[in-house]
């Protein structure tokens, strides 16, 4: 067995015992109540899942295995000469619950580089799609085509016992993570760069190589992608993409099927697609106002118009968070350091000054503050990645790290098939009429 997997195997027994003992001692205790309004309201605030890799606090934001984003920016290993964390590090932290050192991160990098082989039929499947197919459509179909490589499927068919499910899940997860940058870069170069593809450079780190295959060898862009790939990994278990991966995986659908389901959720405009929508909305505003930096009043009027048309202002609001998303702040700091005078950054900053008050004034929006998607497009635009309908694919590549490390733990801990109950309005009415 390889060293990383070997190390993971040593963690399983004690974790399984810990969970078993905990359930034996506290299994009958109550952690909350469910209100009727929550059944109709997208289960907001209802703790119903175990996701070990990260926890979202409404007031403070995300913590990965207890560490905030600024803490991780300080503590996780960096690329030589760089100052942003390497995504290999946050993956290791989420999966192993240990902070990695430089050596371990290099091992993860090398491990993924070895696994990053995509069979030719996957490219043929992508090539069969019309080039106008949305990049997320191509990404989801590419993941489905990669499923021919599933180790879990093979192992299940050969009758592997339940106690070993985690092993082929680990293999599939690691292979998929290793291959996604290549798949995403293929989609990008096919759609926007005349099908001119760039060979991987296995000497680079995972995100650096991804930037290289996309066609961006600028060191600053590579640093951006390392940050981007780190902060988008995970947002506890209840968001649509993470929940979908967990739910579909719970049927023992292999990681390719489970992750594909998650990506179908991420492609929705209220979730990950918001990163493309932010740029679309901002450009439409800029164009309507005649270009340049709009005044606060112009932005406010444009926001009111958006709301009056019954649309959302993309990049603002959150189902859990009740403050500015620390992932937004991390990106804003990157912009302040590297491009404080960028035209689009000035617009995004001014939008940040105007939108919360307008959203608050509607009286119905629980969180008027910006989320992760309000900023990411501006940074990518600055370095020339201007094809914004590709942005959600970048989010998706990163989200693999959190959702798939969680899925490995789901199998290691032997979590059952997910099957919550449902009821009907009629039955609820009857219940409360009594
Ligand atoms: N613009 C306009 N209206 C908004 C809004 C926004 N940015 N955010 C919330 N609202 C509205 C809701 O649509 C809802 O309206 P109705 O009562 O008429 O249905 C009302 O305010 C209350 O919503 P909420 O409880 O504050 O927010 P939800 O938990 O229901 O939804 C979210 C959360 C993110 C879907 C929502 O804020 C939104 O649509 N934001 C814009 C899209 C976006 O940026 N999504 C990305 C989120 C991060 C990610 O997953 O990537």
Short mmCIF file of C-alpha atoms and ligand atoms in Angstrom, two decimals:
data_model
loop_
_atom_site.label_atom_id
_atom_site.label_comp_id
_atom_site.label_asym_id
_atom_site.label_seq_id
_atom_site.Cartn_x
_atom_site.Cartn_y
_atom_site.Cartn_z
CA UNK A 1 0.00 0.00 0.00
CA UNK A 2 1.25 3.54 -0.67
CA UNK A 3 2.42 5.58 2.35
CA UNK A 4 -0.44 8.09 2.34
CA UNK A 5 -3.09 5.40 2.14
CA UNK A 6 -1.25 3.36 4.74
CA UNK A 7 -1.36 6.31 7.09
CA UNK A 8 -5.09 6.82 6.44
CA UNK A 9 -5.73 3.14 7.21
CA UNK A 10 -4.19 3.56 10.66
CA UNK A 11 -6.74 6.27 11.50
CA UNK A 12 -9.86 4.30 10.68
CA UNK A 13 -10.10 1.87 13.59
CA UNK A 14 -9.86 4.50 16.31
CA UNK A 15 -12.29 6.84 14.51
CA UNK A 16 -14.85 4.06 14.04
CA UNK A 17 -14.55 3.21 17.75
CA UNK A 18 -14.82 6.87 18.75
CA UNK A 19 -18.06 7.30 16.76
CA UNK A 20 -19.50 3.99 18.00
CA UNK A 21 -18.76 4.84 21.63
CA UNK A 22 -20.15 8.33 21.18
CA UNK A 23 -23.41 7.01 19.72
CA UNK A 24 -23.65 4.42 22.52
CA UNK A 25 -23.29 7.14 25.15
CA UNK A 26 -25.20 10.02 23.58
CA UNK A 27 -27.32 8.44 20.83
CA UNK A 28 -30.63 9.34 22.51
CA UNK A 29 -29.80 12.92 23.27
CA UNK A 30 -31.62 15.69 21.39
CA UNK A 31 -29.70 18.44 19.59
CA UNK A 32 -32.53 20.58 18.28
CA UNK A 33 -36.13 20.79 17.25
CA UNK A 34 -37.66 20.86 13.80
CA UNK A 35 -40.24 23.50 13.03
CA UNK A 36 -42.86 23.18 10.32
CA UNK A 37 -41.42 26.30 8.67
CA UNK A 38 -38.09 24.49 8.26
CA UNK A 39 -39.74 21.69 6.30
CA UNK A 40 -41.02 24.25 3.80
CA UNK A 41 -37.93 26.44 4.04
CA UNK A 42 -35.19 24.28 2.59
CA UNK A 43 -34.33 22.77 6.02
CA UNK A 44 -32.46 25.95 7.02
CA UNK A 45 -30.81 25.68 10.41
CA UNK A 46 -31.62 21.99 10.79
CA UNK A 47 -28.49 20.07 11.76
CA UNK A 48 -28.98 16.74 10.04
CA UNK A 49 -25.58 15.59 8.79
CA UNK A 50 -22.15 14.61 10.03
CA UNK A 51 -19.37 16.17 7.94
CA UNK A 52 -15.99 16.00 9.65
CA UNK A 53 -13.94 18.08 7.21
CA UNK A 54 -15.25 21.59 7.92
CA UNK A 55 -17.80 23.55 9.94
CA UNK A 56 -19.47 26.84 9.02
CA UNK A 57 -20.18 29.33 11.77
CA UNK A 58 -22.79 31.96 10.75
CA UNK A 59 -20.90 34.80 12.45
CA UNK A 60 -17.33 33.74 11.89
CA UNK A 61 -17.32 31.81 8.61
CA UNK A 62 -15.73 28.55 7.64
CA UNK A 63 -13.22 26.54 9.67
CA UNK A 64 -11.51 23.52 8.16
CA UNK A 65 -10.79 20.98 10.90
CA UNK A 66 -10.86 23.92 13.29
CA UNK A 67 -8.67 26.32 11.27
CA UNK A 68 -9.92 29.59 9.79
CA UNK A 69 -8.78 30.79 6.34
CA UNK A 70 -6.27 33.35 7.74
CA UNK A 71 -4.84 30.64 10.01
CA UNK A 72 -4.45 28.29 7.06
CA UNK A 73 -2.83 31.02 4.97
CA UNK A 74 -0.25 31.21 7.71
CA UNK A 75 0.16 27.54 8.63
CA UNK A 76 -0.19 25.50 5.42
CA UNK A 77 2.89 24.83 3.27
CA UNK A 78 3.48 27.13 0.31
CA UNK A 79 5.10 26.78 -3.06
CA UNK A 80 8.77 27.83 -2.89
CA UNK A 81 8.79 31.63 -3.15
CA UNK A 82 5.00 31.86 -2.85
CA UNK A 83 2.82 33.09 -0.02
CA UNK A 84 -0.49 31.31 -0.63
CA UNK A 85 -1.34 27.88 0.79
CA UNK A 86 -1.07 24.84 -1.45
CA UNK A 87 -4.40 23.03 -1.94
CA UNK A 88 -2.60 19.72 -1.35
CA UNK A 89 -2.19 20.93 2.24
CA UNK A 90 -5.84 21.64 2.93
CA UNK A 91 -6.78 18.30 1.36
CA UNK A 92 -4.38 16.53 3.70
CA UNK A 93 -5.71 18.48 6.67
CA UNK A 94 -9.33 17.64 5.81
CA UNK A 95 -8.67 13.94 5.21
CA UNK A 96 -6.11 13.22 7.93
CA UNK A 97 -7.07 15.85 10.50
CA UNK A 98 -3.37 16.80 10.79
CA UNK A 99 -1.51 19.86 9.57
CA UNK A 100 0.94 18.72 6.90
CA UNK A 101 4.55 19.83 6.52
CA UNK A 102 6.33 20.62 3.24
CA UNK A 103 7.38 17.03 2.80
CA UNK A 104 3.87 15.62 3.09
CA UNK A 105 2.46 18.19 0.72
CA UNK A 106 5.12 17.28 -1.83
CA UNK A 107 4.12 13.64 -1.42
CA UNK A 108 0.45 14.46 -2.09
CA UNK A 109 1.49 16.51 -5.12
CA UNK A 110 3.59 13.67 -6.54
CA UNK A 111 0.88 11.15 -5.79
CA UNK A 112 -1.70 13.15 -7.75
CA UNK A 113 0.74 13.79 -10.61
CA UNK A 114 1.22 10.01 -10.95
CA UNK A 115 -2.53 9.43 -11.05
CA UNK A 116 -3.38 12.21 -13.52
CA UNK A 117 -3.93 10.03 -16.56
CA UNK A 118 -7.13 10.45 -18.55
CA UNK A 119 -8.08 7.62 -20.92
CA UNK A 120 -8.53 8.78 -24.55
CA UNK A 121 -12.25 7.95 -24.69
CA UNK A 122 -12.95 10.76 -22.21
CA UNK A 123 -11.56 13.37 -24.61
CA UNK A 124 -13.56 11.77 -27.43
CA UNK A 125 -16.75 12.05 -25.39
CA UNK A 126 -16.05 15.76 -24.78
CA UNK A 127 -15.20 16.26 -28.45
CA UNK A 128 -18.59 14.80 -29.41
CA UNK A 129 -20.34 17.70 -27.66
CA UNK A 130 -21.06 20.90 -29.55
CA UNK A 131 -18.51 23.51 -28.51
CA UNK A 132 -21.33 25.82 -27.39
CA UNK A 133 -22.20 23.30 -24.64
CA UNK A 134 -21.75 25.07 -21.30
CA UNK A 135 -18.41 24.18 -19.66
CA UNK A 136 -20.27 22.69 -16.67
CA UNK A 137 -22.19 20.40 -19.06
CA UNK A 138 -18.88 19.28 -20.56
CA UNK A 139 -17.34 18.88 -17.10
CA UNK A 140 -20.21 16.75 -15.78
CA UNK A 141 -20.21 14.56 -18.89
CA UNK A 142 -16.41 14.24 -18.68
CA UNK A 143 -16.68 13.02 -15.09
CA UNK A 144 -19.33 10.48 -16.16
CA UNK A 145 -17.04 9.27 -18.94
CA UNK A 146 -14.17 8.87 -16.45
CA UNK A 147 -16.34 6.47 -14.45
CA UNK A 148 -15.08 3.59 -16.62
CA UNK A 149 -12.03 3.79 -14.33
CA UNK A 150 -13.91 3.31 -11.06
CA UNK A 151 -12.08 1.02 -8.64
CA UNK A 152 -15.08 1.04 -6.29
CA UNK A 153 -17.35 -0.34 -8.97
CA UNK A 154 -14.89 -3.15 -9.74
CA UNK A 155 -14.30 -3.96 -6.08
CA UNK A 156 -18.03 -3.98 -5.31
CA UNK A 157 -18.70 -6.30 -8.22
CA UNK A 158 -16.04 -8.66 -6.95
CA UNK A 159 -17.74 -8.82 -3.54
CA UNK A 160 -15.49 -6.68 -1.32
CA UNK A 161 -16.67 -6.64 2.34
CA UNK A 162 -18.18 -3.46 3.79
CA UNK A 163 -15.21 -2.91 6.11
CA UNK A 164 -13.02 -2.36 3.04
CA UNK A 165 -15.27 -0.01 1.06
CA UNK A 166 -13.12 2.93 2.06
CA UNK A 167 -10.12 1.58 0.11
CA UNK A 168 -11.48 1.72 -3.47
CA UNK A 169 -13.34 4.91 -2.49
CA UNK A 170 -9.96 6.40 -1.56
CA UNK A 171 -8.52 5.21 -4.89
CA UNK A 172 -11.38 6.72 -6.90
CA UNK A 173 -11.28 9.98 -4.95
CA UNK A 174 -7.53 10.40 -5.37
CA UNK A 175 -7.67 9.49 -9.08
CA UNK A 176 -10.55 11.84 -9.70
CA UNK A 177 -8.90 14.76 -7.88
CA UNK A 178 -5.69 14.10 -9.81
CA UNK A 179 -7.50 14.04 -13.16
CA UNK A 180 -9.94 16.93 -12.80
CA UNK A 181 -7.47 19.75 -13.65
CA UNK A 182 -6.54 17.97 -16.88
CA UNK A 183 -10.22 17.44 -17.76
CA UNK A 184 -11.10 21.05 -16.92
CA UNK A 185 -8.13 22.42 -18.87
CA UNK A 186 -9.09 20.28 -21.87
CA UNK A 187 -12.61 21.74 -21.81
CA UNK A 188 -11.22 25.26 -21.49
CA UNK A 189 -8.64 24.98 -24.30
CA UNK A 190 -11.13 23.23 -26.58
CA UNK A 191 -13.84 25.84 -26.12
CA UNK A 192 -11.81 29.05 -25.96
CA UNK A 193 -8.41 28.32 -27.49
CA UNK A 194 -9.03 26.56 -30.75
CA UNK A 195 -8.54 23.10 -29.34
CA UNK A 196 -4.86 23.87 -28.74
CA UNK A 197 -3.98 21.82 -25.69
CA UNK A 198 -1.03 22.14 -23.33
CA UNK A 199 0.75 19.09 -21.95
CA UNK A 200 0.87 18.82 -18.14
CA UNK A 201 4.11 19.63 -16.31
CA UNK A 202 4.37 16.98 -13.61
CA UNK A 203 7.14 18.90 -11.84
CA UNK A 204 4.64 21.57 -10.85
CA UNK A 205 2.24 21.42 -7.92
CA UNK A 206 -1.40 20.47 -8.58
CA UNK A 207 -2.75 24.06 -8.90
CA UNK A 208 0.40 25.38 -10.60
CA UNK A 209 0.13 22.65 -13.21
CA UNK A 210 -3.57 23.40 -13.62
CA UNK A 211 -2.73 27.06 -14.33
CA UNK A 212 -0.07 25.90 -16.79
CA UNK A 213 -2.48 23.59 -18.67
CA UNK A 214 -5.05 26.39 -18.85
CA UNK A 215 -2.34 28.47 -20.54
CA UNK A 216 -1.38 30.79 -17.66
CA UNK A 217 2.28 30.51 -16.70
CA UNK A 218 2.36 33.82 -14.85
CA UNK A 219 3.56 33.11 -11.26
CA UNK A 220 1.03 35.51 -9.78
CA UNK A 221 -1.83 33.68 -11.52
CA UNK A 222 -0.50 30.40 -10.15
CA UNK A 223 -0.55 31.90 -6.66
CA UNK A 224 -4.12 33.03 -7.25
CA UNK A 225 -5.14 29.56 -8.35
CA UNK A 226 -3.52 28.04 -5.24
CA UNK A 227 -5.57 30.39 -3.08
CA UNK A 228 -8.71 29.83 -5.17
CA UNK A 229 -8.36 26.04 -5.03
CA UNK A 230 -7.84 26.24 -1.25
CA UNK A 231 -10.77 28.45 -0.28
CA UNK A 232 -13.43 26.78 -2.45
CA UNK A 233 -12.81 23.21 -1.20
CA UNK A 234 -15.53 22.78 1.40
CA UNK A 235 -18.29 24.67 3.23
CA UNK A 236 -19.54 22.06 5.73
CA UNK A 237 -21.97 19.35 4.63
CA UNK A 238 -25.33 20.94 3.90
CA UNK A 239 -24.58 23.06 0.83
CA UNK A 240 -26.05 21.63 -2.36
CA UNK A 241 -22.83 20.25 -3.89
CA UNK A 242 -21.48 18.68 -0.70
CA UNK A 243 -24.85 17.30 0.30
CA UNK A 244 -25.45 15.84 -3.15
CA UNK A 245 -22.09 14.04 -3.12
CA UNK A 246 -22.83 12.63 0.33
CA UNK A 247 -26.42 11.67 -0.55
CA UNK A 248 -25.64 9.93 -3.85
CA UNK A 249 -22.54 8.33 -2.34
CA UNK A 250 -24.66 6.92 0.47
CA UNK A 251 -26.36 4.59 -2.04
CA UNK A 252 -22.84 3.17 -2.61
CA UNK A 253 -22.79 4.92 -5.95
CA UNK A 254 -19.06 5.27 -6.65
CA UNK A 255 -17.22 8.60 -6.24
CA UNK A 256 -17.53 9.42 -9.96
CA UNK A 257 -21.34 9.21 -9.79
CA UNK A 258 -21.48 10.99 -6.45
CA UNK A 259 -19.20 13.83 -7.52
CA UNK A 260 -21.03 14.23 -10.81
CA UNK A 261 -24.25 14.73 -8.82
CA UNK A 262 -22.52 17.37 -6.71
CA UNK A 263 -21.37 19.18 -9.83
CA UNK A 264 -24.91 19.18 -11.20
CA UNK A 265 -25.90 21.06 -8.04
CA UNK A 266 -22.92 23.40 -8.20
CA UNK A 267 -24.02 24.36 -11.73
CA UNK A 268 -27.15 26.05 -10.36
CA UNK A 269 -27.20 29.90 -10.32
CA UNK A 270 -28.05 30.06 -6.61
CA UNK A 271 -24.93 27.99 -5.84
CA UNK A 272 -21.62 27.84 -7.76
CA UNK A 273 -22.84 29.32 -11.03
CA UNK A 274 -23.19 32.60 -9.14
CA UNK A 275 -19.49 33.26 -9.87
CA UNK A 276 -20.27 33.57 -13.58
CA UNK A 277 -23.48 35.47 -12.87
CA UNK A 278 -21.61 38.09 -10.85
CA UNK A 279 -19.48 39.03 -13.84
CA UNK A 280 -22.44 38.90 -16.22
CA UNK A 281 -24.45 41.18 -13.90
CA UNK A 282 -21.52 43.57 -13.33
CA UNK A 283 -20.77 43.88 -17.06
CA UNK A 284 -24.45 44.41 -17.89
CA UNK A 285 -24.53 47.21 -15.30
CA UNK A 286 -21.31 48.77 -16.59
CA UNK A 287 -22.51 48.61 -20.20
CA UNK A 288 -25.91 50.07 -19.38
CA UNK A 289 -24.24 52.94 -17.52
CA UNK A 290 -21.89 53.66 -20.40
CA UNK A 291 -18.66 52.10 -19.06
CA UNK A 292 -16.14 53.38 -16.54
CA UNK A 293 -16.53 53.38 -12.77
CA UNK A 294 -20.20 53.89 -11.86
CA UNK A 295 -21.11 56.17 -8.98
CA UNK A 296 -22.63 54.77 -5.80
CA UNK A 297 -25.96 56.23 -6.77
CA UNK A 298 -25.86 54.60 -10.21
CA UNK A 299 -25.03 51.24 -8.64
CA UNK A 300 -27.84 51.64 -6.11
CA UNK A 301 -30.33 52.40 -8.90
CA UNK A 302 -29.14 49.42 -10.92
CA UNK A 303 -29.53 47.16 -7.85
CA UNK A 304 -33.08 48.42 -7.28
CA UNK A 305 -33.87 47.71 -10.93
CA UNK A 306 -32.51 44.15 -10.58
CA UNK A 307 -34.66 43.59 -7.49
CA UNK A 308 -37.75 45.14 -9.11
CA UNK A 309 -37.34 42.73 -12.01
CA UNK A 310 -37.63 39.90 -9.48
CA UNK A 311 -34.00 38.81 -9.86
CA UNK A 312 -31.31 38.21 -7.25
CA UNK A 313 -28.14 40.25 -6.98
CA UNK A 314 -25.58 37.51 -7.58
CA UNK A 315 -22.71 37.13 -5.12
CA UNK A 316 -24.69 38.45 -2.15
CA UNK A 317 -26.55 36.54 0.53
CA UNK A 318 -26.03 33.16 2.11
CA UNK A 319 -28.17 30.44 3.63
CA UNK A 320 -25.96 30.13 6.73
CA UNK A 321 -23.46 33.01 6.89
CA UNK A 322 -24.51 36.28 8.51
CA UNK A 323 -21.46 38.41 7.71
CA UNK A 324 -19.01 39.07 4.89
CA UNK A 325 -17.71 35.70 3.75
CA UNK A 326 -14.06 35.27 4.84
CA UNK A 327 -13.47 33.70 1.42
CA UNK A 328 -14.53 37.07 -0.06
CA UNK A 329 -12.15 38.85 2.31
CA UNK A 330 -9.22 36.58 1.38
CA UNK A 331 -9.78 37.37 -2.30
CA UNK A 332 -10.19 41.08 -1.61
CA UNK A 333 -6.85 41.05 0.20
CA UNK A 334 -5.23 39.34 -2.77
CA UNK A 335 -6.63 42.07 -5.04
CA UNK A 336 -5.49 44.85 -2.69
CA UNK A 337 -2.00 43.39 -2.75
CA UNK A 338 -1.65 42.62 -6.45
CA UNK A 339 -4.06 44.88 -8.37
CA UNK A 340 -5.44 47.71 -6.21
CA UNK A 341 -6.05 49.94 -9.26
CA UNK A 342 -7.69 47.32 -11.50
CA UNK A 343 -10.83 48.85 -13.07
CA UNK A 344 -13.05 45.89 -12.32
CA UNK A 345 -11.73 45.66 -8.75
CA UNK A 346 -12.78 49.27 -8.21
CA UNK A 347 -16.29 48.45 -9.42
CA UNK A 348 -16.51 45.28 -7.28
CA UNK A 349 -15.33 47.29 -4.26
CA UNK A 350 -17.92 49.97 -4.83
CA UNK A 351 -20.65 47.36 -5.28
CA UNK A 352 -19.60 46.01 -1.86
CA UNK A 353 -20.11 49.47 -0.37
CA UNK A 354 -23.60 49.83 -1.86
CA UNK A 355 -25.37 46.47 -2.05
CA UNK A 356 -25.65 45.42 1.64
CA UNK A 357 -27.66 48.50 2.59
CA UNK A 358 -30.01 48.04 -0.36
CA UNK A 359 -30.57 44.37 0.39
CA UNK A 360 -31.08 45.17 4.06
CA UNK A 361 -33.69 47.78 3.17
CA UNK A 362 -35.90 45.08 1.57
CA UNK A 363 -36.45 43.72 5.07
CA UNK A 364 -36.48 40.10 3.94
CA UNK A 365 -32.88 39.18 3.15
CA UNK A 366 -31.20 37.47 6.10
CA UNK A 367 -27.63 38.08 4.97
CA UNK A 368 -26.94 41.17 2.86
CA UNK A 369 -23.18 40.57 2.75
CA UNK A 370 -21.07 39.27 -0.15
CA UNK A 371 -20.25 35.57 -0.51
CA UNK A 372 -17.27 33.86 -2.16
CA UNK A 373 -18.64 34.33 -5.68
CA UNK A 374 -18.81 38.12 -5.47
CA UNK A 375 -15.05 38.42 -5.91
CA UNK A 376 -13.54 35.43 -7.69
CA UNK A 377 -14.39 36.50 -11.25
CA UNK A 378 -12.67 39.87 -10.90
CA UNK A 379 -9.35 38.21 -9.99
CA UNK A 380 -9.53 35.78 -12.90
CA UNK A 381 -10.48 38.58 -15.30
CA UNK A 382 -7.43 40.56 -14.22
CA UNK A 383 -5.06 37.85 -15.42
CA UNK A 384 -6.89 37.34 -18.71
CA UNK A 385 -9.14 34.40 -17.86
CA UNK A 386 -12.09 36.32 -19.25
CA UNK A 387 -14.36 33.46 -20.35
CA UNK A 388 -16.61 33.68 -17.36
CA UNK A 389 -18.93 30.82 -18.19
CA UNK A 390 -15.91 28.63 -17.33
CA UNK A 391 -15.64 29.93 -13.77
CA UNK A 392 -17.91 27.36 -12.13
CA UNK A 393 -15.67 24.57 -13.45
CA UNK A 394 -12.80 26.07 -11.41
CA UNK A 395 -15.04 26.07 -8.34
CA UNK A 396 -15.93 22.43 -9.10
CA UNK A 397 -12.31 21.27 -9.36
CA UNK A 398 -11.64 22.74 -5.92
CA UNK A 399 -14.87 21.38 -4.41
CA UNK A 400 -13.66 17.85 -5.21
CA UNK A 401 -11.09 18.11 -2.41
CA UNK A 402 -13.62 18.62 0.36
CA UNK A 403 -16.51 16.53 -0.89
CA UNK A 404 -14.36 13.55 -1.81
CA UNK A 405 -12.35 13.54 1.41
CA UNK A 406 -15.71 13.55 3.21
CA UNK A 407 -16.89 10.68 1.04
CA UNK A 408 -13.82 8.62 1.97
CA UNK A 409 -14.73 9.18 5.64
CA UNK A 410 -18.39 8.28 4.93
CA UNK A 411 -17.21 4.86 3.72
CA UNK A 412 -14.55 4.48 6.43
CA UNK A 413 -17.11 5.18 9.16
CA UNK A 414 -19.66 2.93 7.46
CA UNK A 415 -22.38 5.58 7.23
CA UNK A 416 -25.69 4.12 6.01
CA UNK A 417 -27.79 5.05 3.01
CA UNK A 418 -29.38 8.46 3.59
CA UNK A 419 -33.14 8.29 3.78
CA UNK A 420 -34.90 11.08 5.69
CA UNK A 421 -38.65 10.97 6.04
CA UNK A 422 -41.09 13.31 4.33
CA UNK A 423 -44.68 14.21 5.01
CA UNK A 424 -47.53 16.00 3.26
CA UNK A 425 -49.29 19.29 3.93
CA UNK A 426 -52.51 17.37 4.48
CA UNK A 427 -50.96 15.16 7.16
CA UNK A 428 -49.39 18.15 8.88
CA UNK A 429 -52.74 19.95 8.88
CA UNK A 430 -54.41 16.90 10.39
CA UNK A 431 -51.70 16.64 13.05
CA UNK A 432 -52.10 20.23 14.20
CA UNK A 433 -55.88 20.31 13.93
CA UNK A 434 -56.08 17.77 16.74
N1 LIG B 1 -30.62 39.31 -4.11
C1 LIG B 1 -31.95 39.41 -4.08
N2 LIG B 1 -32.74 38.72 -3.26
C2 LIG B 1 -32.13 37.89 -2.38
C3 LIG B 1 -30.73 37.78 -2.31
C4 LIG B 1 -29.96 38.50 -3.25
N3 LIG B 1 -28.64 38.39 -3.31
N4 LIG B 1 -30.43 36.90 -1.34
C5 LIG B 1 -31.60 36.49 -0.81
N5 LIG B 1 -32.63 37.09 -1.43
C6 LIG B 1 -34.06 36.90 -1.21
C7 LIG B 1 -34.43 35.44 -1.41
O1 LIG B 1 -34.58 35.16 -2.80
C8 LIG B 1 -35.70 35.35 -0.61
O2 LIG B 1 -36.71 35.96 -1.36
P1 LIG B 1 -38.23 35.41 -1.30
O3 LIG B 1 -38.62 35.42 0.14
O4 LIG B 1 -38.99 36.35 -2.16
O5 LIG B 1 -38.17 34.02 -1.85
C9 LIG B 1 -35.39 36.25 0.58
O6 LIG B 1 -34.36 37.15 0.14
C10 LIG B 1 -34.91 35.52 1.82
O7 LIG B 1 -33.79 34.75 1.46
P2 LIG B 1 -32.67 34.38 2.52
O8 LIG B 1 -33.32 33.55 3.59
O9 LIG B 1 -31.94 35.59 2.94
O10 LIG B 1 -31.64 33.52 1.64
P3 LIG B 1 -31.72 31.97 1.28
O11 LIG B 1 -31.08 31.20 2.38
O12 LIG B 1 -33.09 31.54 0.88
O13 LIG B 1 -30.83 31.90 -0.03
C11 LIG B 1 -28.95 32.35 -1.39
C12 LIG B 1 -29.43 31.98 0.01
C13 LIG B 1 -27.44 32.29 -1.42
C14 LIG B 1 -29.51 31.30 -2.37
C15 LIG B 1 -29.46 33.76 -1.74
O14 LIG B 1 -28.90 34.70 -0.85
C16 LIG B 1 -29.20 34.17 -3.16
O15 LIG B 1 -29.98 33.83 -4.04
N6 LIG B 1 -28.05 34.89 -3.44
C17 LIG B 1 -27.68 35.27 -4.77
C18 LIG B 1 -27.08 34.07 -5.51
C19 LIG B 1 -25.73 33.73 -4.95
O16 LIG B 1 -24.85 34.58 -4.79
N7 LIG B 1 -25.48 32.42 -4.69
C20 LIG B 1 -24.16 31.94 -4.27
C21 LIG B 1 -24.09 31.49 -2.81
C22 LIG B 1 -22.71 30.95 -2.47
C23 LIG B 1 -22.45 29.66 -3.20
O17 LIG B 1 -23.13 28.66 -2.92
O18 LIG B 1 -21.59 29.63 -4.10
#
